[in-house]
């Protein structure tokens, strides 16, 4: 049988305190997987009846998933601060814990009603650096994808490893040869937002749609699940580019996706697998956050494609 996550981390000589933090996140994800699997039978679909700090309607499962993560992390003396998409303020635990965890406990929850892959995204930082550290300071980042299989995808900086949840609730090593191909011909963007796009996004997407008759000189396919974990998982497995750019409608908010628990962990994973990440104008991991729920433009995936978008931004600036 393949190695459990705990044995794999031990074999990599990962610091036991960090291993413990990762184990708490993995245990949270394993528990959320069970809840999601049974939610339609338990009557847990639908809205929770309130909105979170971002003004978004919370689903019952957003709240349940947040409580699961909160319970696991509160019980871990290595974790002193928890930042969650579902909580207005960072939660400070009364301990000397070495780590901060930033998480989106259930990303893509608008897809729950249609039984499409959703996920839990997390980022682990050294508590000494405070809550507003650039993504380049992350010690580890990962997500769980609740799809046909439940995958835990993890990076400690170099390389990306995938674990699969077995029937007993243990994540088992599946592969560590994840590599985002440099070239790709698949792009993921919410094209219904075209009327809000800036010139660079318009230009890049138009080239792709022109296929072999356009500047890119090859035919593209568009793939958009609308659940970031599912879209990023596809890109990590076979390449492509994901764009949620700044557009005229998201301009005032700074973007759609959140820096600390969506953009940074995904950017770390993509870069650790050989891909590239940018806001269009700056590497995501170099941004210094100004608030825990800060939003940013997100463009990441196969290096050649991301560079083409960056070229567009340079040209139109
Ligand atoms: P959430 O954290 O509220 O679930 O929102 C994040 C999701 C991502 O999973 C997805 O990429 C994006 O929002 C889709 O947004 P939209 O459908 O509004 O364009
Ligand atoms: Mg989210």
mmCIF file of C-alpha atoms and ligand atoms in Angstrom:
data_model
loop_
_atom_site.group_PDB
_atom_site.id
_atom_site.type_symbol
_atom_site.label_atom_id
_atom_site.label_comp_id
_atom_site.label_asym_id
_atom_site.label_seq_id
_atom_site.Cartn_x
_atom_site.Cartn_y
_atom_site.Cartn_z
ATOM 1 C CA UNK A 1 0.000 0.000 0.000
ATOM 2 C CA UNK A 2 1.284 3.501 -0.749
ATOM 3 C CA UNK A 3 2.535 5.781 2.015
ATOM 4 C CA UNK A 4 0.108 7.716 4.180
ATOM 5 C CA UNK A 5 0.502 11.502 4.197
ATOM 6 C CA UNK A 6 2.073 11.294 7.681
ATOM 7 C CA UNK A 7 4.635 8.668 6.570
ATOM 8 C CA UNK A 8 5.386 10.611 3.405
ATOM 9 C CA UNK A 9 6.025 13.819 5.387
ATOM 10 C CA UNK A 10 8.283 11.876 7.778
ATOM 11 C CA UNK A 11 10.192 10.415 4.819
ATOM 12 C CA UNK A 12 10.752 13.988 3.531
ATOM 13 C CA UNK A 13 12.090 14.994 6.988
ATOM 14 C CA UNK A 14 9.478 17.742 7.280
ATOM 15 C CA UNK A 15 9.630 19.649 10.578
ATOM 16 C CA UNK A 16 7.296 17.810 13.018
ATOM 17 C CA UNK A 17 5.488 21.035 13.952
ATOM 18 C CA UNK A 18 4.684 21.752 10.298
ATOM 19 C CA UNK A 19 3.720 18.101 9.839
ATOM 20 C CA UNK A 20 1.259 18.512 12.692
ATOM 21 C CA UNK A 21 -0.267 21.630 11.089
ATOM 22 C CA UNK A 22 -0.599 19.791 7.769
ATOM 23 C CA UNK A 23 -2.128 16.790 9.533
ATOM 24 C CA UNK A 24 -4.819 19.056 11.035
ATOM 25 C CA UNK A 25 -5.657 20.463 7.601
ATOM 26 C CA UNK A 26 -5.723 16.959 6.097
ATOM 27 C CA UNK A 27 -8.011 15.754 8.903
ATOM 28 C CA UNK A 28 -10.310 18.733 8.257
ATOM 29 C CA UNK A 29 -10.457 17.897 4.549
ATOM 30 C CA UNK A 30 -11.148 14.213 5.220
ATOM 31 C CA UNK A 31 -14.038 15.226 7.479
ATOM 32 C CA UNK A 32 -15.406 17.757 4.968
ATOM 33 C CA UNK A 33 -15.279 15.058 2.259
ATOM 34 C CA UNK A 34 -17.584 12.851 4.348
ATOM 35 C CA UNK A 35 -19.976 15.731 5.039
ATOM 36 C CA UNK A 36 -20.159 16.659 1.331
ATOM 37 C CA UNK A 37 -20.771 13.063 0.291
ATOM 38 C CA UNK A 38 -23.789 12.835 2.597
ATOM 39 C CA UNK A 39 -25.052 16.421 2.444
ATOM 40 C CA UNK A 40 -28.023 15.865 0.099
ATOM 41 C CA UNK A 41 -29.277 13.078 2.417
ATOM 42 C CA UNK A 42 -28.668 15.127 5.537
ATOM 43 C CA UNK A 43 -30.563 18.136 4.139
ATOM 44 C CA UNK A 44 -27.437 20.272 4.314
ATOM 45 C CA UNK A 45 -27.660 21.841 0.869
ATOM 46 C CA UNK A 46 -28.930 25.368 0.387
ATOM 47 C CA UNK A 47 -28.288 28.683 2.035
ATOM 48 C CA UNK A 48 -27.326 29.239 5.660
ATOM 49 C CA UNK A 49 -29.409 32.417 5.746
ATOM 50 C CA UNK A 50 -26.609 34.941 6.263
ATOM 51 C CA UNK A 51 -23.835 36.644 4.320
ATOM 52 C CA UNK A 52 -20.100 36.627 5.023
ATOM 53 C CA UNK A 53 -17.813 39.649 5.294
ATOM 54 C CA UNK A 54 -17.505 39.737 1.490
ATOM 55 C CA UNK A 55 -21.270 40.237 1.204
ATOM 56 C CA UNK A 56 -21.756 36.771 -0.280
ATOM 57 C CA UNK A 57 -24.582 34.455 0.724
ATOM 58 C CA UNK A 58 -23.155 31.666 2.852
ATOM 59 C CA UNK A 59 -24.264 28.111 2.142
ATOM 60 C CA UNK A 60 -24.970 25.773 5.025
ATOM 61 C CA UNK A 61 -21.941 23.770 3.877
ATOM 62 C CA UNK A 62 -19.691 26.872 3.896
ATOM 63 C CA UNK A 63 -20.515 27.296 7.576
ATOM 64 C CA UNK A 64 -20.189 23.585 8.410
ATOM 65 C CA UNK A 65 -16.835 23.347 6.590
ATOM 66 C CA UNK A 66 -15.553 26.444 8.366
ATOM 67 C CA UNK A 67 -16.546 24.954 11.754
ATOM 68 C CA UNK A 68 -14.744 21.703 10.914
ATOM 69 C CA UNK A 69 -11.494 23.508 10.070
ATOM 70 C CA UNK A 70 -11.859 25.776 13.098
ATOM 71 C CA UNK A 71 -12.307 22.795 15.443
ATOM 72 C CA UNK A 72 -9.284 20.928 14.092
ATOM 73 C CA UNK A 73 -7.019 23.956 14.141
ATOM 74 C CA UNK A 74 -8.154 25.168 17.544
ATOM 75 C CA UNK A 75 -7.128 21.800 18.957
ATOM 76 C CA UNK A 76 -3.620 22.102 17.518
ATOM 77 C CA UNK A 77 -1.135 23.993 19.734
ATOM 78 C CA UNK A 78 1.105 24.625 16.706
ATOM 79 C CA UNK A 79 -1.446 26.991 15.157
ATOM 80 C CA UNK A 80 -1.868 30.420 16.687
ATOM 81 C CA UNK A 81 -3.874 32.275 14.030
ATOM 82 C CA UNK A 82 -6.606 31.224 11.620
ATOM 83 C CA UNK A 83 -7.772 33.385 8.728
ATOM 84 C CA UNK A 84 -10.841 32.152 6.881
ATOM 85 C CA UNK A 85 -12.934 33.425 3.987
ATOM 86 C CA UNK A 86 -15.972 32.795 6.167
ATOM 87 C CA UNK A 87 -14.845 34.858 9.183
ATOM 88 C CA UNK A 88 -14.605 38.662 9.283
ATOM 89 C CA UNK A 89 -11.562 38.739 11.570
ATOM 90 C CA UNK A 90 -8.513 36.549 12.073
ATOM 91 C CA UNK A 91 -8.986 34.167 15.026
ATOM 92 C CA UNK A 92 -6.149 34.240 17.542
ATOM 93 C CA UNK A 93 -5.651 31.126 19.650
ATOM 94 C CA UNK A 94 -4.264 31.449 23.174
ATOM 95 C CA UNK A 95 -1.074 29.529 22.489
ATOM 96 C CA UNK A 96 2.501 29.996 21.305
ATOM 97 C CA UNK A 97 1.753 28.194 18.042
ATOM 98 C CA UNK A 98 4.277 28.742 15.283
ATOM 99 C CA UNK A 99 1.892 28.898 12.333
ATOM 100 C CA UNK A 100 -0.830 30.936 10.686
ATOM 101 C CA UNK A 101 -3.308 29.069 8.505
ATOM 102 C CA UNK A 102 -5.298 31.004 5.895
ATOM 103 C CA UNK A 103 -8.099 29.031 4.318
ATOM 104 C CA UNK A 104 -11.114 29.030 2.078
ATOM 105 C CA UNK A 105 -12.866 26.083 3.746
ATOM 106 C CA UNK A 106 -15.216 25.442 0.815
ATOM 107 C CA UNK A 107 -14.327 27.141 -2.430
ATOM 108 C CA UNK A 108 -16.731 27.045 -5.357
ATOM 109 C CA UNK A 109 -19.707 26.396 -3.096
ATOM 110 C CA UNK A 110 -22.077 27.853 -5.700
ATOM 111 C CA UNK A 111 -21.443 24.537 -7.534
ATOM 112 C CA UNK A 112 -22.702 22.350 -4.693
ATOM 113 C CA UNK A 113 -26.265 22.117 -5.981
ATOM 114 C CA UNK A 114 -25.031 20.555 -9.227
ATOM 115 C CA UNK A 115 -22.624 18.051 -7.655
ATOM 116 C CA UNK A 116 -19.529 19.519 -9.308
ATOM 117 C CA UNK A 117 -16.027 19.385 -7.761
ATOM 118 C CA UNK A 118 -15.466 21.920 -4.981
ATOM 119 C CA UNK A 119 -12.462 22.275 -2.694
ATOM 120 C CA UNK A 120 -10.733 23.480 0.458
ATOM 121 C CA UNK A 121 -7.761 25.780 -0.136
ATOM 122 C CA UNK A 122 -5.104 26.514 2.493
ATOM 123 C CA UNK A 123 -1.881 28.417 3.041
ATOM 124 C CA UNK A 124 0.530 28.009 5.973
ATOM 125 C CA UNK A 125 2.756 30.851 7.159
ATOM 126 C CA UNK A 126 5.211 31.410 9.989
ATOM 127 C CA UNK A 127 3.360 33.305 12.732
ATOM 128 C CA UNK A 128 6.463 35.419 13.383
ATOM 129 C CA UNK A 129 5.882 37.250 10.090
ATOM 130 C CA UNK A 130 2.405 38.475 11.092
ATOM 131 C CA UNK A 131 -0.834 38.112 9.182
ATOM 132 C CA UNK A 132 0.048 40.263 6.158
ATOM 133 C CA UNK A 133 2.978 38.417 4.571
ATOM 134 C CA UNK A 134 3.652 38.071 0.845
ATOM 135 C CA UNK A 135 2.829 34.709 -0.710
ATOM 136 C CA UNK A 136 6.539 34.062 -1.282
ATOM 137 C CA UNK A 137 6.805 33.569 2.522
ATOM 138 C CA UNK A 138 4.347 30.637 2.552
ATOM 139 C CA UNK A 139 5.819 27.501 4.154
ATOM 140 C CA UNK A 140 3.273 25.220 2.528
ATOM 141 C CA UNK A 141 0.128 25.493 0.443
ATOM 142 C CA UNK A 142 -2.439 23.106 -0.857
ATOM 143 C CA UNK A 143 -6.011 22.205 -1.523
ATOM 144 C CA UNK A 144 -8.372 19.294 -1.301
ATOM 145 C CA UNK A 145 -10.453 18.649 -4.429
ATOM 146 C CA UNK A 146 -13.720 16.867 -3.654
ATOM 147 C CA UNK A 147 -14.328 15.211 -7.011
ATOM 148 C CA UNK A 148 -14.846 11.609 -8.117
ATOM 149 C CA UNK A 149 -11.830 11.017 -5.851
ATOM 150 C CA UNK A 150 -10.847 13.305 -2.990
ATOM 151 C CA UNK A 151 -7.337 14.568 -3.741
ATOM 152 C CA UNK A 152 -5.054 16.486 -1.413
ATOM 153 C CA UNK A 153 -2.550 18.487 -3.450
ATOM 154 C CA UNK A 154 0.366 19.881 -1.507
ATOM 155 C CA UNK A 155 3.550 21.867 -1.951
ATOM 156 C CA UNK A 156 6.261 22.648 0.553
ATOM 157 C CA UNK A 157 7.926 24.948 -1.969
ATOM 158 C CA UNK A 158 9.584 22.602 -4.405
ATOM 159 C CA UNK A 159 7.458 20.162 -6.359
ATOM 160 C CA UNK A 160 3.826 19.233 -5.851
ATOM 161 C CA UNK A 161 2.576 15.968 -4.369
ATOM 162 C CA UNK A 162 -0.896 14.461 -4.675
ATOM 163 C CA UNK A 163 -2.557 12.226 -2.075
ATOM 164 C CA UNK A 164 -5.859 10.371 -2.455
ATOM 165 C CA UNK A 165 -8.327 9.799 0.367
ATOM 166 C CA UNK A 166 -8.865 6.068 0.901
ATOM 167 C CA UNK A 167 -11.982 4.389 2.296
ATOM 168 C CA UNK A 168 -10.568 4.458 5.845
ATOM 169 C CA UNK A 169 -10.138 8.256 5.776
ATOM 170 C CA UNK A 170 -6.351 8.306 5.232
ATOM 171 C CA UNK A 171 -4.705 10.375 2.516
ATOM 172 C CA UNK A 172 -2.280 8.131 0.589
ATOM 173 C CA UNK A 173 0.578 9.175 -1.656
ATOM 174 C CA UNK A 174 -0.416 9.088 -5.302
ATOM 175 C CA UNK A 175 2.200 11.038 -7.275
ATOM 176 C CA UNK A 176 4.867 13.707 -6.928
ATOM 177 C CA UNK A 177 5.603 14.141 -10.606
ATOM 178 C CA UNK A 178 3.144 16.974 -11.126
ATOM 179 C CA UNK A 179 4.416 19.359 -13.773
ATOM 180 C CA UNK A 180 2.507 22.109 -15.549
ATOM 181 C CA UNK A 181 3.471 21.837 -19.230
ATOM 182 C CA UNK A 182 5.112 25.027 -20.501
ATOM 183 C CA UNK A 183 2.853 25.194 -23.544
ATOM 184 C CA UNK A 184 -0.870 24.593 -23.663
ATOM 185 C CA UNK A 185 -3.909 25.278 -25.796
ATOM 186 C CA UNK A 186 -6.625 25.426 -23.129
ATOM 187 C CA UNK A 187 -7.797 28.588 -21.408
ATOM 188 C CA UNK A 188 -10.236 29.114 -18.536
ATOM 189 C CA UNK A 189 -12.049 32.415 -18.063
ATOM 190 C CA UNK A 190 -15.615 33.488 -17.374
ATOM 191 C CA UNK A 191 -16.356 34.752 -20.903
ATOM 192 C CA UNK A 192 -19.753 36.095 -19.831
ATOM 193 C CA UNK A 193 -17.762 38.987 -18.322
ATOM 194 C CA UNK A 194 -16.287 40.045 -21.679
ATOM 195 C CA UNK A 195 -18.011 43.456 -21.673
ATOM 196 C CA UNK A 196 -16.108 44.331 -18.465
ATOM 197 C CA UNK A 197 -12.669 43.141 -19.676
ATOM 198 C CA UNK A 198 -9.631 45.362 -20.126
ATOM 199 C CA UNK A 199 -7.714 45.629 -23.402
ATOM 200 C CA UNK A 200 -5.075 43.048 -22.447
ATOM 201 C CA UNK A 201 -7.624 40.353 -21.549
ATOM 202 C CA UNK A 202 -9.654 41.120 -24.671
ATOM 203 C CA UNK A 203 -6.553 40.958 -26.853
ATOM 204 C CA UNK A 204 -5.264 37.697 -25.388
ATOM 205 C CA UNK A 205 -8.612 35.891 -25.551
ATOM 206 C CA UNK A 206 -9.315 37.170 -29.081
ATOM 207 C CA UNK A 207 -5.983 35.698 -30.234
ATOM 208 C CA UNK A 208 -6.902 32.345 -28.714
ATOM 209 C CA UNK A 209 -10.337 32.315 -30.313
ATOM 210 C CA UNK A 210 -8.753 33.160 -33.682
ATOM 211 C CA UNK A 211 -6.883 29.857 -33.320
ATOM 212 C CA UNK A 212 -4.537 28.948 -36.163
ATOM 213 C CA UNK A 213 -5.601 32.129 -38.008
ATOM 214 C CA UNK A 214 -4.478 34.389 -35.103
ATOM 215 C CA UNK A 215 -1.193 35.513 -33.566
ATOM 216 C CA UNK A 216 -0.943 32.390 -31.367
ATOM 217 C CA UNK A 217 -1.001 30.260 -34.516
ATOM 218 C CA UNK A 218 -2.780 27.305 -32.919
ATOM 219 C CA UNK A 219 -6.291 26.232 -32.036
ATOM 220 C CA UNK A 220 -7.518 26.589 -28.447
ATOM 221 C CA UNK A 221 -10.223 25.040 -26.325
ATOM 222 C CA UNK A 222 -12.021 26.855 -23.534
ATOM 223 C CA UNK A 223 -12.603 25.052 -20.214
ATOM 224 C CA UNK A 224 -14.328 26.747 -17.282
ATOM 225 C CA UNK A 225 -15.820 24.869 -14.334
ATOM 226 C CA UNK A 226 -16.417 27.991 -12.249
ATOM 227 C CA UNK A 227 -14.917 26.221 -9.261
ATOM 228 C CA UNK A 228 -11.330 27.387 -8.858
ATOM 229 C CA UNK A 229 -10.051 24.162 -7.318
ATOM 230 C CA UNK A 230 -11.422 22.108 -10.231
ATOM 231 C CA UNK A 231 -9.993 24.517 -12.806
ATOM 232 C CA UNK A 232 -6.572 24.677 -11.135
ATOM 233 C CA UNK A 233 -6.479 20.902 -10.632
ATOM 234 C CA UNK A 234 -6.990 20.412 -14.373
ATOM 235 C CA UNK A 235 -4.182 22.896 -15.105
ATOM 236 C CA UNK A 236 -1.795 21.175 -12.655
ATOM 237 C CA UNK A 237 -2.543 17.799 -14.242
ATOM 238 C CA UNK A 238 -2.416 18.740 -17.932
ATOM 239 C CA UNK A 239 -1.642 22.449 -18.369
ATOM 240 C CA UNK A 240 -3.666 25.473 -19.414
ATOM 241 C CA UNK A 241 -4.257 28.966 -18.105
ATOM 242 C CA UNK A 242 -6.778 30.318 -15.586
ATOM 243 C CA UNK A 243 -7.728 33.987 -15.671
ATOM 244 C CA UNK A 244 -9.824 36.020 -13.270
ATOM 245 C CA UNK A 245 -8.465 39.416 -14.326
ATOM 246 C CA UNK A 246 -9.249 42.836 -12.975
ATOM 247 C CA UNK A 247 -12.207 44.135 -14.984
ATOM 248 C CA UNK A 248 -14.294 47.290 -14.911
ATOM 249 C CA UNK A 249 -16.822 45.716 -12.557
ATOM 250 C CA UNK A 250 -14.312 44.250 -10.059
ATOM 251 C CA UNK A 251 -11.969 47.285 -10.291
ATOM 252 C CA UNK A 252 -13.184 48.976 -7.106
ATOM 253 C CA UNK A 253 -12.753 45.762 -5.100
ATOM 254 C CA UNK A 254 -9.317 44.998 -6.575
ATOM 255 C CA UNK A 255 -10.447 41.784 -8.293
ATOM 256 C CA UNK A 256 -12.712 38.802 -7.647
ATOM 257 C CA UNK A 257 -10.529 36.221 -5.890
ATOM 258 C CA UNK A 258 -8.903 36.644 -2.504
ATOM 259 C CA UNK A 259 -5.113 36.959 -2.115
ATOM 260 C CA UNK A 260 -4.419 35.184 1.184
ATOM 261 C CA UNK A 261 -6.419 31.987 0.800
ATOM 262 C CA UNK A 262 -7.113 31.652 -2.943
ATOM 263 C CA UNK A 263 -4.488 33.409 -5.089
ATOM 264 C CA UNK A 264 -1.366 32.854 -2.945
ATOM 265 C CA UNK A 265 -1.743 29.098 -2.285
ATOM 266 C CA UNK A 266 -2.717 28.416 -5.912
ATOM 267 C CA UNK A 267 0.172 30.555 -7.203
ATOM 268 C CA UNK A 268 2.621 28.693 -4.943
ATOM 269 C CA UNK A 269 1.354 25.318 -6.206
ATOM 270 C CA UNK A 270 1.436 26.359 -9.865
ATOM 271 C CA UNK A 271 4.962 27.805 -9.582
ATOM 272 C CA UNK A 272 6.210 24.767 -7.635
ATOM 273 C CA UNK A 273 5.017 22.646 -10.561
ATOM 274 C CA UNK A 274 6.865 24.807 -13.105
ATOM 275 C CA UNK A 275 4.051 27.189 -14.055
ATOM 276 C CA UNK A 276 3.749 30.962 -13.707
ATOM 277 C CA UNK A 277 1.450 33.369 -11.869
ATOM 278 C CA UNK A 278 0.712 37.062 -12.225
ATOM 279 C CA UNK A 279 -1.856 39.772 -11.655
ATOM 280 C CA UNK A 280 -1.066 40.785 -15.235
ATOM 281 C CA UNK A 281 1.438 43.339 -14.005
ATOM 282 C CA UNK A 282 3.139 41.678 -11.023
ATOM 283 C CA UNK A 283 3.985 38.227 -9.723
ATOM 284 C CA UNK A 284 1.181 37.262 -7.309
ATOM 285 C CA UNK A 285 3.613 35.859 -4.722
ATOM 286 C CA UNK A 286 5.448 39.225 -4.505
ATOM 287 C CA UNK A 287 2.369 41.204 -3.429
ATOM 288 C CA UNK A 288 2.350 42.463 0.151
ATOM 289 C CA UNK A 289 -1.217 42.169 1.424
ATOM 290 C CA UNK A 290 -2.903 45.172 3.001
ATOM 291 C CA UNK A 291 -5.939 43.340 4.429
ATOM 292 C CA UNK A 292 -6.822 39.712 5.173
ATOM 293 C CA UNK A 293 -9.708 39.585 2.703
ATOM 294 C CA UNK A 294 -7.922 41.575 -0.013
ATOM 295 C CA UNK A 295 -8.879 40.662 -3.579
ATOM 296 C CA UNK A 296 -6.492 40.462 -6.531
ATOM 297 C CA UNK A 297 -6.498 39.720 -10.245
ATOM 298 C CA UNK A 298 -5.383 36.109 -10.820
ATOM 299 C CA UNK A 299 -3.720 34.764 -13.956
ATOM 300 C CA UNK A 300 -1.831 31.487 -13.630
ATOM 301 C CA UNK A 301 -0.871 28.294 -15.393
ATOM 302 C CA UNK A 302 1.371 27.218 -18.272
ATOM 303 C CA UNK A 303 4.346 29.597 -18.493
ATOM 304 C CA UNK A 304 4.067 30.354 -22.233
ATOM 305 C CA UNK A 305 0.413 31.360 -21.933
ATOM 306 C CA UNK A 306 0.917 33.463 -18.792
ATOM 307 C CA UNK A 307 3.827 35.224 -20.515
ATOM 308 C CA UNK A 308 1.581 36.039 -23.490
ATOM 309 C CA UNK A 309 -0.893 37.712 -21.117
ATOM 310 C CA UNK A 310 1.972 39.609 -19.424
ATOM 311 C CA UNK A 311 3.131 40.756 -22.890
ATOM 312 C CA UNK A 312 -0.352 42.094 -23.555
ATOM 313 C CA UNK A 313 -0.300 44.040 -20.279
ATOM 314 C CA UNK A 314 3.144 45.459 -21.136
ATOM 315 C CA UNK A 315 1.924 46.492 -24.578
ATOM 316 C CA UNK A 316 -1.208 48.271 -23.399
ATOM 317 C CA UNK A 317 0.291 50.031 -20.378
HETATM 318 P P1 LIG B 1 -16.190 31.459 -3.495
HETATM 319 O O1 LIG B 1 -14.938 31.480 -2.657
HETATM 320 O O2 LIG B 1 -17.257 32.358 -2.961
HETATM 321 O O3 LIG B 1 -16.662 30.080 -3.770
HETATM 322 O O4 LIG B 1 -15.818 32.142 -4.894
HETATM 323 C C1 LIG B 1 -14.713 31.700 -5.608
HETATM 324 C C2 LIG B 1 -15.132 31.134 -6.941
HETATM 325 C C3 LIG B 1 -14.043 30.365 -7.614
HETATM 326 O O5 LIG B 1 -14.075 29.029 -7.226
HETATM 327 C C4 LIG B 1 -14.340 30.553 -9.071
HETATM 328 O O6 LIG B 1 -13.181 30.521 -9.856
HETATM 329 C C5 LIG B 1 -14.959 31.907 -9.105
HETATM 330 O O7 LIG B 1 -15.435 32.191 -7.801
HETATM 331 C C6 LIG B 1 -16.113 31.986 -10.047
HETATM 332 O O8 LIG B 1 -16.715 33.231 -9.919
HETATM 333 P P2 LIG B 1 -17.902 33.717 -10.863
HETATM 334 O O9 LIG B 1 -18.756 32.523 -11.198
HETATM 335 O O10 LIG B 1 -18.604 34.744 -10.030
HETATM 336 O O11 LIG B 1 -17.293 34.337 -12.082
HETATM 337 MG MG1 LIG B 2 -13.293 30.878 -2.489
#
